[in-house]
Amino acid sequence: MFLRSRLRLASSAAGLVTVLCGGVAGAAPAPGAAGVGDPYYPNAGNGGYSISHYNIRLTYNPATDLLSGNTTILATATQDLSSFDLDFLLPIKSLRVNNFLAQTRTAAVGEVVVTPQAPLVKGSNITIVVEYAGTPSTVKDATGFTAWKKTPDGALANDEPDISPWWYPGDNHPTQKATYDVSVAVPNGTSVLSNGTLVSTAPQINGWTRWNWRSTKPQASYLTYIAVGNFEIRNAVATNGQRIITAYSANLGDNADAAKASVERTGEIIEFESSVFGDYPFEAQGGVVSPGINFALENQTRPVYSNAFFRAGANTSVIAHENAHQWFGDSVSVQAWRNIWLNEGFATYAQYLWSEHEGEGTAAEVAQYYYDLRPADDPFWQFVVASPGAGNEFNNAVYQRGGITLQALRNKIGDDNFFNLLKTWTSSHKYGNGTIEQFIALAEKISGQPLFDFFQTWLFTPGKPAGGIGNPATA
Ligand code: ARG
Ligand code: ZN
């Protein structure tokens, strides 16, 4: 204690010397980097500062797709900054840094450079307030794509790898997690779903209602969502005491009951997955079903499902997949997008485990089925799971070859090591990030086996692994 305060005195004296000498000893303030260095998406995320919290406060009109309001960002400078970037696509009306108006310019599509009136000092708190208004469905990213999805009665801000630039400014990379308050006012009769806990629904003076959501655990930008529309909302309680909020679009047609018969089992599925993967990492549960998308997404605490998953009746496999992502993807997120196998391979393997739990074929049988499904000359086997390439993260091989790989690993290292590995991975990287190489190293450590060649064959080399998936170890 005493030693520390002496050291602190010494360093502030050094800082004073720097100031008196005109800053010769310190680096001049410099622009924050445009991205965090993800090879697939060089502009994704931002350098030079770190965001801890977003307060997103918006008004949305489903009739016009006009989204307006502000986002307040709490951050800390990680270097002396002359300027910094925000990832954002909507028109900005004004931007303040620590209460003072700041200049903004667009350096590239979705890349806003903010120049405050005075440089920001490393280690200092930064409050950024961005006022904006726009029609997200008309806004395209650098590739010409629009991730925001307008529906007849609302909209979905829901996509991967990118959605945040269409509705709030920020630091859009899975390494840059923060907590969120999301508040959206909509006309009465319209609902807003988002992550975490519904803190309140507040009547507005104009006859609209403001929906206030809060998500209190570290959360990646692409997992932060809103679903706006006419929804039937249900409340339930999970066996661990958590609140389960589910929501069903009024436009599910003949699939409505099959959707409910699937999503209402979320609590049971999370209970099962907790027994395999470790304690559920978040504070709430749920699910939203909408016809406005053609995929499902593992938004933190409360996934969104396309209506199409329930066309042939109940489908709990997709519920098992999206909720497995709460551990694999949401709590433990990719360090860079090329590591997407850590998300999709594992969520797919969770479907195999759930199949076994439901008595519909063991995980080993499901994996063997997918191994046998395609001959060695099928293009499916040519895809390299460990480096899908930008834009190909969701290739089917990342899912199915990725899932088979985990059964092959389980067969190789045995059940005890395998399930210990899954739980150790989720606990040691909880609320953080991971790489495939870190997973391989942990697998080698826990099993005591060299696994480089194994993973080289399964994840890094094109071609159908010749030796098959191996056999489950007999106890
Ligand atoms: N992570 C999602 C899932 O596996 C996939 C999202 C794919 N994105 C898309 N725009 N289709 O459930
Ligand atoms: Zn998935």
Coordinates of C-alpha atoms and ligand atoms in Angstrom, one line a residue:
M1 CA 0.0 0.0 0.0
F2 CA 2.7 2.5 1.0
L3 CA 5.0 1.5 -1.8
R4 CA 2.2 1.9 -4.3
S5 CA 1.3 5.5 -3.3
R6 CA 5.0 6.4 -3.5
L7 CA 5.2 5.0 -7.0
R8 CA 2.1 6.9 -8.0
L9 CA 3.5 10.2 -6.7
A10 CA 6.7 9.5 -8.7
S11 CA 4.8 8.9 -11.9
S12 CA 2.6 12.1 -11.6
A13 CA 5.8 14.1 -11.0
A14 CA 7.1 12.6 -14.3
G15 CA 3.8 13.7 -16.0
L16 CA 4.3 17.2 -14.7
V17 CA 7.8 17.3 -16.1
T18 CA 6.4 16.2 -19.5
V19 CA 3.8 19.0 -19.5
L20 CA 6.4 21.6 -18.5
C21 CA 8.7 20.5 -21.3
G22 CA 6.0 20.9 -23.8
G23 CA 5.3 17.2 -24.3
V24 CA 8.6 16.3 -25.7
A25 CA 8.8 13.1 -23.7
G26 CA 5.2 11.9 -24.5
A27 CA 3.8 10.8 -27.9
A28 CA 1.6 13.5 -29.6
P29 CA -2.1 12.7 -29.7
A30 CA -2.9 10.5 -32.8
P31 CA -6.0 9.3 -34.6
G32 CA -7.5 6.1 -33.3
A33 CA -7.3 3.2 -35.8
A34 CA -10.2 2.7 -38.2
G35 CA -10.4 -1.0 -37.2
V36 CA -9.3 -3.5 -34.6
G37 CA -7.3 -5.5 -37.1
D38 CA -9.7 -8.3 -38.2
P39 CA -8.1 -9.5 -41.4
Y40 CA -11.6 -10.2 -42.9
Y41 CA -13.0 -6.8 -42.1
P42 CA -10.3 -4.2 -41.7
N43 CA -12.7 -1.3 -40.7
A44 CA -14.6 -3.4 -38.2
G45 CA -14.4 -2.0 -34.6
N46 CA -12.2 1.0 -33.8
G47 CA -8.9 1.7 -32.1
G48 CA -7.8 4.1 -29.4
Y49 CA -10.7 3.9 -27.1
S50 CA -12.9 1.3 -25.4
I51 CA -16.7 1.4 -24.9
S52 CA -18.1 0.1 -21.7
H53 CA -21.8 1.1 -22.1
Y54 CA -24.4 2.2 -24.7
N55 CA -27.6 4.0 -23.9
I56 CA -29.6 3.8 -27.1
R57 CA -32.8 5.9 -27.0
L58 CA -34.8 6.0 -30.2
T59 CA -38.2 6.6 -31.7
Y60 CA -39.4 4.3 -34.5
N61 CA -42.3 4.7 -36.8
P62 CA -43.3 1.5 -38.6
A63 CA -45.3 3.4 -41.1
T64 CA -42.3 5.3 -42.5
D65 CA -39.3 3.3 -41.3
L66 CA -38.0 6.6 -39.7
L67 CA -35.6 5.9 -36.9
S68 CA -34.6 8.9 -34.8
G69 CA -33.1 9.7 -31.4
N70 CA -29.7 9.4 -29.8
T71 CA -27.1 7.1 -28.5
T72 CA -24.9 8.0 -25.5
I73 CA -21.7 6.1 -25.3
L74 CA -19.5 5.7 -22.2
A75 CA -15.9 5.0 -23.1
T76 CA -12.3 5.3 -22.0
A77 CA -9.4 6.6 -24.1
T78 CA -6.7 3.9 -24.5
Q79 CA -4.2 6.4 -26.1
D80 CA -3.9 10.1 -26.5
L81 CA -6.4 10.8 -29.2
S82 CA -6.7 13.5 -31.8
S83 CA -9.7 11.8 -33.4
F84 CA -11.5 8.5 -33.2
D85 CA -13.9 6.5 -35.4
L86 CA -17.4 5.2 -35.0
D87 CA -18.9 2.4 -37.2
F88 CA -22.2 3.9 -38.3
L89 CA -24.3 4.2 -41.5
L90 CA -27.2 6.6 -40.7
P91 CA -27.0 10.4 -41.1
I92 CA -25.7 12.2 -38.0
K93 CA -27.4 15.4 -36.9
S94 CA -25.0 16.3 -34.1
L95 CA -22.2 14.7 -32.1
R96 CA -20.8 15.8 -28.8
V97 CA -17.7 14.6 -26.9
N98 CA -17.8 15.4 -23.2
N99 CA -20.6 18.0 -23.9
F100 CA -18.7 19.9 -26.6
L101 CA -19.8 19.7 -30.2
A102 CA -17.3 17.7 -32.3
Q103 CA -16.7 17.5 -36.0
T104 CA -17.6 14.4 -38.0
R105 CA -16.7 13.3 -41.5
T106 CA -17.2 10.0 -43.3
A107 CA -13.9 8.5 -44.3
A108 CA -15.4 5.4 -45.9
V109 CA -18.9 3.9 -46.0
G110 CA -19.8 3.2 -42.4
E111 CA -16.7 4.7 -41.0
V112 CA -17.2 8.1 -39.2
V113 CA -14.2 10.0 -38.1
V114 CA -14.9 12.2 -35.0
T115 CA -12.6 15.1 -34.2
P116 CA -13.2 16.6 -30.7
Q117 CA -12.4 20.2 -30.0
A118 CA -9.4 19.2 -27.9
P119 CA -7.4 16.0 -27.8
L120 CA -8.5 13.2 -25.4
V121 CA -6.0 12.1 -22.8
K122 CA -5.2 8.4 -22.5
G123 CA -7.1 6.9 -19.6
S124 CA -9.7 9.6 -19.4
N125 CA -13.5 9.0 -19.5
I126 CA -15.2 9.9 -22.7
T127 CA -19.0 10.6 -23.1
I128 CA -20.1 10.6 -26.7
V129 CA -23.7 11.7 -27.6
V130 CA -24.8 11.1 -31.2
E131 CA -28.1 12.6 -32.4
Y132 CA -29.4 11.0 -35.6
A133 CA -32.3 10.2 -37.8
G134 CA -32.6 8.0 -40.9
T135 CA -34.5 5.4 -42.8
P136 CA -32.4 2.3 -42.3
S137 CA -34.0 0.1 -45.0
T138 CA -32.6 2.6 -47.6
V139 CA -29.1 2.5 -46.3
K140 CA -26.4 0.2 -47.9
D141 CA -23.0 -0.8 -46.6
A142 CA -19.8 -0.8 -48.6
T143 CA -20.8 -4.0 -50.3
G144 CA -24.2 -2.7 -51.3
F145 CA -26.0 -4.8 -48.7
T146 CA -28.9 -3.7 -46.3
A147 CA -29.0 -5.7 -43.1
W148 CA -32.0 -3.9 -41.6
K149 CA -35.2 -5.7 -42.4
K150 CA -38.5 -3.8 -42.8
T151 CA -41.6 -5.8 -42.2
P152 CA -45.3 -4.8 -42.9
D153 CA -45.8 -4.0 -39.2
G154 CA -42.3 -3.1 -38.0
A155 CA -38.7 -4.0 -38.6
L156 CA -35.9 -6.3 -37.4
A157 CA -32.4 -5.1 -36.6
N158 CA -31.0 -8.5 -36.7
D159 CA -28.0 -9.9 -38.7
E160 CA -24.5 -11.3 -38.5
P161 CA -21.7 -10.3 -38.9
D162 CA -23.1 -6.8 -39.0
I163 CA -26.2 -5.0 -37.9
S164 CA -25.3 -2.2 -35.5
P165 CA -24.2 0.4 -38.1
W166 CA -27.9 0.4 -39.3
W167 CA -29.3 1.5 -36.0
Y168 CA -26.6 2.8 -33.5
P169 CA -23.1 4.2 -33.7
G170 CA -20.3 2.2 -32.0
D171 CA -17.5 -0.2 -32.0
N172 CA -18.7 -3.0 -34.3
H173 CA -16.5 -6.0 -33.6
P174 CA -17.1 -9.0 -31.3
T175 CA -13.9 -8.2 -29.3
Q176 CA -15.5 -4.9 -28.3
K177 CA -18.2 -5.9 -25.8
A178 CA -20.3 -3.5 -23.6
T179 CA -23.5 -3.4 -21.6
Y180 CA -26.6 -1.9 -23.1
D181 CA -29.8 0.1 -22.3
V182 CA -32.0 0.0 -25.4
S183 CA -35.1 2.2 -25.4
V184 CA -37.5 2.5 -28.3
A185 CA -40.8 4.5 -28.5
V186 CA -43.4 3.1 -30.9
P187 CA -47.1 3.6 -31.6
N188 CA -49.4 1.9 -29.1
G189 CA -50.2 -1.6 -30.2
T190 CA -46.7 -2.1 -31.6
S191 CA -44.2 -4.1 -29.5
V192 CA -40.4 -3.8 -29.2
L193 CA -38.3 -6.8 -28.2
S194 CA -34.6 -6.6 -27.4
N195 CA -31.9 -8.2 -25.2
G196 CA -32.0 -8.8 -21.4
T197 CA -34.7 -7.6 -19.1
L198 CA -37.8 -5.5 -20.0
V199 CA -37.4 -2.8 -17.3
S200 CA -40.6 -0.9 -18.2
T201 CA -43.0 0.1 -20.8
A202 CA -43.7 3.8 -20.4
P203 CA -46.8 5.6 -21.9
Q204 CA -45.7 8.7 -23.9
I205 CA -47.5 12.1 -24.1
N206 CA -48.3 11.5 -27.8
G207 CA -50.0 8.1 -27.2
W208 CA -47.0 6.1 -28.1
T209 CA -45.2 3.7 -25.7
R210 CA -41.5 3.6 -24.9
W211 CA -40.1 0.1 -24.3
N212 CA -37.0 0.1 -22.0
W213 CA -34.7 -2.9 -22.2
R214 CA -31.4 -3.5 -20.3
S215 CA -28.7 -6.1 -20.9
T216 CA -26.2 -6.2 -18.1
K217 CA -23.5 -8.7 -19.2
P218 CA -20.8 -7.9 -21.8
Q219 CA -22.5 -8.1 -25.2
A220 CA -21.1 -7.9 -28.8
S221 CA -22.6 -5.4 -31.2
Y222 CA -23.9 -7.9 -33.7
L223 CA -25.8 -9.7 -30.8
T224 CA -27.7 -6.5 -29.9
Y225 CA -31.0 -6.4 -31.6
I226 CA -34.5 -5.0 -31.8
A227 CA -37.6 -6.6 -33.2
V228 CA -40.5 -4.2 -33.7
G229 CA -44.0 -5.2 -34.8
N230 CA -47.3 -6.7 -33.6
F231 CA -46.2 -9.6 -31.3
E232 CA -48.0 -11.8 -28.8
I233 CA -45.7 -11.7 -25.8
R234 CA -45.5 -14.4 -23.2
N235 CA -43.8 -14.4 -19.8
A236 CA -42.6 -17.5 -18.0
V237 CA -40.0 -18.5 -15.4
A238 CA -37.1 -20.9 -15.9
T239 CA -36.2 -23.5 -13.3
N240 CA -33.1 -21.4 -12.4
G241 CA -35.5 -18.6 -11.5
Q242 CA -34.8 -16.4 -14.6
R243 CA -37.4 -14.6 -16.6
I244 CA -38.3 -16.1 -20.0
I245 CA -39.9 -13.7 -22.4
T246 CA -41.0 -15.1 -25.8
A247 CA -42.7 -13.2 -28.6
Y248 CA -44.6 -14.4 -31.6
S249 CA -45.4 -12.2 -34.6
A250 CA -49.1 -11.8 -35.4
N251 CA -48.2 -12.9 -38.9
L252 CA -47.0 -16.5 -38.4
G253 CA -50.0 -18.0 -40.2
D254 CA -50.3 -21.8 -39.9
N255 CA -46.9 -22.0 -38.2
A256 CA -47.9 -20.1 -35.0
D257 CA -48.6 -23.2 -32.9
A258 CA -45.6 -25.1 -34.1
A259 CA -43.5 -22.1 -33.3
K260 CA -44.9 -21.9 -29.8
A261 CA -44.5 -25.6 -29.2
S262 CA -40.8 -25.1 -30.0
V263 CA -39.8 -21.8 -28.5
E264 CA -41.8 -22.4 -25.3
R265 CA -39.3 -25.2 -24.5
T266 CA -36.5 -22.7 -24.3
G267 CA -36.2 -23.0 -20.5
E268 CA -36.0 -26.8 -20.7
I269 CA -33.4 -26.7 -23.5
I270 CA -31.2 -24.2 -21.6
E271 CA -31.5 -26.4 -18.5
F272 CA -30.2 -29.4 -20.6
E273 CA -27.4 -27.3 -22.2
S274 CA -26.4 -25.9 -18.8
S275 CA -25.8 -29.5 -17.6
V276 CA -23.4 -30.0 -20.5
F277 CA -21.7 -26.6 -21.1
G278 CA -21.8 -25.1 -17.5
D279 CA -24.0 -22.4 -15.9
Y280 CA -26.0 -20.3 -18.3
P281 CA -23.9 -17.1 -18.7
F282 CA -26.7 -14.5 -18.9
E283 CA -29.5 -13.0 -16.9
A284 CA -32.6 -13.7 -19.0
Q285 CA -33.9 -16.1 -21.6
G286 CA -36.4 -16.2 -24.4
G287 CA -37.0 -16.1 -28.2
V288 CA -38.8 -14.1 -30.9
V289 CA -40.4 -15.6 -34.0
S290 CA -40.9 -13.5 -37.1
P291 CA -41.6 -14.0 -40.8
G292 CA -39.3 -11.0 -41.5
I293 CA -36.1 -13.0 -41.8
N294 CA -35.1 -16.4 -43.4
F295 CA -32.5 -17.4 -40.7
A296 CA -32.2 -17.5 -37.0
L297 CA -29.8 -15.5 -34.9
E298 CA -28.5 -16.0 -31.4
N299 CA -29.1 -12.5 -30.1
Q300 CA -27.8 -12.4 -26.5
T301 CA -30.4 -13.8 -24.0
R302 CA -33.2 -13.9 -26.6
P303 CA -32.6 -15.4 -30.1
V304 CA -34.8 -14.5 -33.2
Y305 CA -36.1 -17.3 -35.4
S306 CA -37.5 -17.2 -38.9
N307 CA -41.1 -18.5 -39.1
A308 CA -39.8 -20.8 -41.8
F309 CA -38.2 -23.1 -39.2
F310 CA -41.6 -24.2 -38.0
R311 CA -43.2 -25.1 -41.4
A312 CA -43.1 -28.9 -40.8
G313 CA -44.2 -28.7 -37.1
A314 CA -42.3 -28.2 -34.0
N315 CA -38.5 -27.8 -34.4
T316 CA -36.6 -27.8 -31.1
S317 CA -33.3 -28.5 -32.9
V318 CA -33.0 -24.8 -34.0
I319 CA -33.8 -23.8 -30.4
A320 CA -31.0 -26.0 -29.2
H321 CA -28.7 -24.4 -31.8
E322 CA -29.4 -20.8 -31.0
N323 CA -29.3 -21.2 -27.3
A324 CA -26.0 -23.2 -27.4
H325 CA -24.6 -20.0 -29.0
Q326 CA -25.3 -18.3 -25.7
W327 CA -22.1 -20.1 -24.5
F328 CA -20.4 -20.6 -27.9
G329 CA -20.5 -17.2 -29.6
D330 CA -22.2 -14.9 -27.2
S331 CA -20.3 -15.5 -23.9
V332 CA -17.2 -16.8 -25.7
S333 CA -17.0 -14.8 -28.9
V334 CA -14.7 -15.0 -31.9
Q335 CA -11.4 -13.1 -31.6
A336 CA -11.7 -12.6 -35.3
W337 CA -14.3 -13.7 -37.8
R338 CA -12.2 -16.5 -39.3
N339 CA -12.8 -18.4 -36.0
I340 CA -16.5 -18.8 -36.7
W341 CA -16.2 -22.6 -36.3
L342 CA -16.0 -21.9 -32.5
N343 CA -19.6 -20.7 -32.9
E344 CA -21.3 -22.7 -35.6
G345 CA -19.5 -26.1 -35.2
F346 CA -20.4 -26.1 -31.5
A347 CA -24.0 -24.9 -31.9
T348 CA -24.4 -27.6 -34.5
Y349 CA -22.9 -30.2 -32.2
A350 CA -25.4 -29.1 -29.5
Q351 CA -28.1 -30.1 -32.0
Y352 CA -26.6 -33.6 -32.1
L353 CA -26.6 -33.7 -28.3
W354 CA -30.2 -32.5 -28.1
S355 CA -31.2 -35.2 -30.6
E356 CA -29.7 -37.8 -28.3
H357 CA -31.5 -36.3 -25.3
E358 CA -34.7 -36.4 -27.2
G359 CA -34.2 -40.1 -28.2
E360 CA -34.0 -39.2 -31.9
G361 CA -30.5 -40.6 -32.6
T362 CA -27.3 -40.3 -30.6
A363 CA -24.8 -37.6 -31.3
A364 CA -22.4 -40.3 -32.7
E365 CA -25.2 -41.5 -35.0
V366 CA -26.1 -38.1 -36.2
A367 CA -22.4 -37.3 -36.9
Q368 CA -21.9 -40.6 -38.7
Y369 CA -25.0 -39.8 -40.8
Y370 CA -23.5 -36.4 -41.9
Y371 CA -20.1 -38.0 -42.6
D372 CA -21.7 -40.7 -44.8
L373 CA -24.1 -38.3 -46.5
R374 CA -21.7 -37.0 -49.1
P375 CA -19.1 -38.9 -51.1
A376 CA -15.5 -37.7 -51.0
D377 CA -15.8 -36.0 -54.4
D378 CA -18.7 -33.8 -53.2
P379 CA -17.7 -30.1 -53.1
F380 CA -18.9 -30.0 -49.5
W381 CA -15.6 -31.6 -48.4
Q382 CA -13.5 -29.0 -50.2
F383 CA -14.4 -26.2 -47.9
V384 CA -11.7 -25.2 -45.3
V385 CA -13.7 -24.7 -42.1
A386 CA -10.8 -22.9 -40.3
S387 CA -10.6 -20.2 -43.0
P388 CA -13.9 -19.7 -44.6
G389 CA -13.1 -16.3 -46.0
A390 CA -15.0 -13.0 -45.6
G391 CA -18.6 -13.4 -46.5
N392 CA -18.4 -17.3 -46.3
E393 CA -18.6 -17.6 -42.6
F394 CA -22.0 -19.4 -42.7
N395 CA -21.1 -22.0 -45.4
N396 CA -22.9 -25.3 -44.6
A397 CA -19.5 -27.0 -44.0
V398 CA -18.7 -24.7 -41.1
Y399 CA -21.8 -26.1 -39.5
Q400 CA -21.9 -29.8 -40.5
R401 CA -18.2 -30.6 -41.0
G402 CA -17.7 -28.4 -37.9
G403 CA -20.2 -30.5 -35.9
I404 CA -18.8 -33.9 -37.1
T405 CA -15.3 -32.6 -36.1
L406 CA -16.4 -32.4 -32.5
Q407 CA -17.8 -35.9 -32.5
A408 CA -14.5 -37.1 -34.0
L409 CA -12.6 -35.2 -31.3
R410 CA -14.9 -36.8 -28.6
N411 CA -14.2 -40.2 -30.0
K412 CA -10.4 -39.5 -30.0
I413 CA -10.1 -38.1 -26.5
G414 CA -13.0 -39.8 -24.7
D415 CA -16.1 -38.5 -23.1
D416 CA -14.5 -37.4 -19.8
N417 CA -11.9 -35.3 -21.5
F418 CA -14.3 -34.0 -24.1
F419 CA -17.0 -32.7 -21.8
N420 CA -14.4 -31.4 -19.4
L421 CA -12.9 -29.5 -22.4
L422 CA -16.3 -27.9 -23.3
K423 CA -16.9 -26.7 -19.7
T424 CA -13.3 -25.5 -19.3
W425 CA -13.5 -23.6 -22.6
T426 CA -16.7 -21.8 -21.7
S427 CA -15.6 -21.0 -18.2
S428 CA -12.0 -19.9 -19.0
H429 CA -13.1 -17.6 -21.8
K430 CA -16.4 -16.4 -20.2
Y431 CA -17.5 -13.0 -21.5
G432 CA -14.4 -12.9 -23.6
N433 CA -13.1 -14.1 -26.9
G434 CA -11.3 -17.1 -28.3
T435 CA -9.4 -18.5 -31.3
I436 CA -9.3 -22.0 -32.8
E437 CA -5.7 -22.3 -31.9
Q438 CA -6.5 -21.6 -28.2
F439 CA -9.1 -24.3 -28.3
I440 CA -6.7 -26.8 -29.8
A441 CA -4.1 -26.0 -27.2
L442 CA -6.7 -26.5 -24.4
A443 CA -7.8 -29.8 -26.0
E444 CA -4.2 -31.0 -26.0
K445 CA -3.7 -29.9 -22.4
I446 CA -6.8 -31.5 -21.1
S447 CA -6.5 -34.8 -23.0
G448 CA -2.7 -35.0 -22.8
Q449 CA -2.7 -36.0 -26.5
P450 CA -1.0 -34.3 -29.5
L451 CA -3.9 -33.1 -31.6
F452 CA -2.2 -30.9 -34.2
D453 CA -2.6 -33.5 -37.0
F454 CA -6.1 -34.3 -36.1
F455 CA -7.3 -30.6 -36.3
Q456 CA -5.1 -30.1 -39.4
T457 CA -7.1 -32.8 -41.2
W458 CA -10.5 -31.8 -39.9
L459 CA -10.4 -28.0 -40.0
F460 CA -7.5 -26.8 -42.0
T461 CA -7.3 -29.2 -45.0
P462 CA -9.7 -29.6 -47.9
G463 CA -10.9 -33.2 -48.6
K464 CA -13.0 -35.7 -46.7
P465 CA -11.0 -37.0 -43.7
A466 CA -10.2 -40.6 -44.8
G467 CA -10.2 -42.4 -41.5
G468 CA -13.8 -41.7 -40.7
I469 CA -14.9 -40.2 -37.4
G470 CA -13.7 -43.0 -35.2
N471 CA -15.7 -45.0 -32.7
P472 CA -17.1 -43.8 -29.4
A473 CA -14.8 -45.0 -26.6
T474 CA -16.4 -47.9 -24.8
A475 CA -16.5 -47.2 -21.1
Ligands
ARG1 N1 -25.4 -17.4 -36.4 C1 -26.6 -17.7 -37.2 C2 -27.0 -19.1 -36.9 O1 -26.2 -20.0 -37.1 C3 -26.4 -17.5 -38.6 C4 -26.6 -16.1 -39.1 C5 -26.4 -16.1 -40.6 N2 -26.6 -14.8 -41.1 C6 -27.4 -14.5 -42.1 N3 -27.5 -13.3 -42.5 N4 -28.0 -15.4 -42.8 O2 -28.0 -19.4 -36.4
ZN2 ZN -25.5 -20.8 -35.5

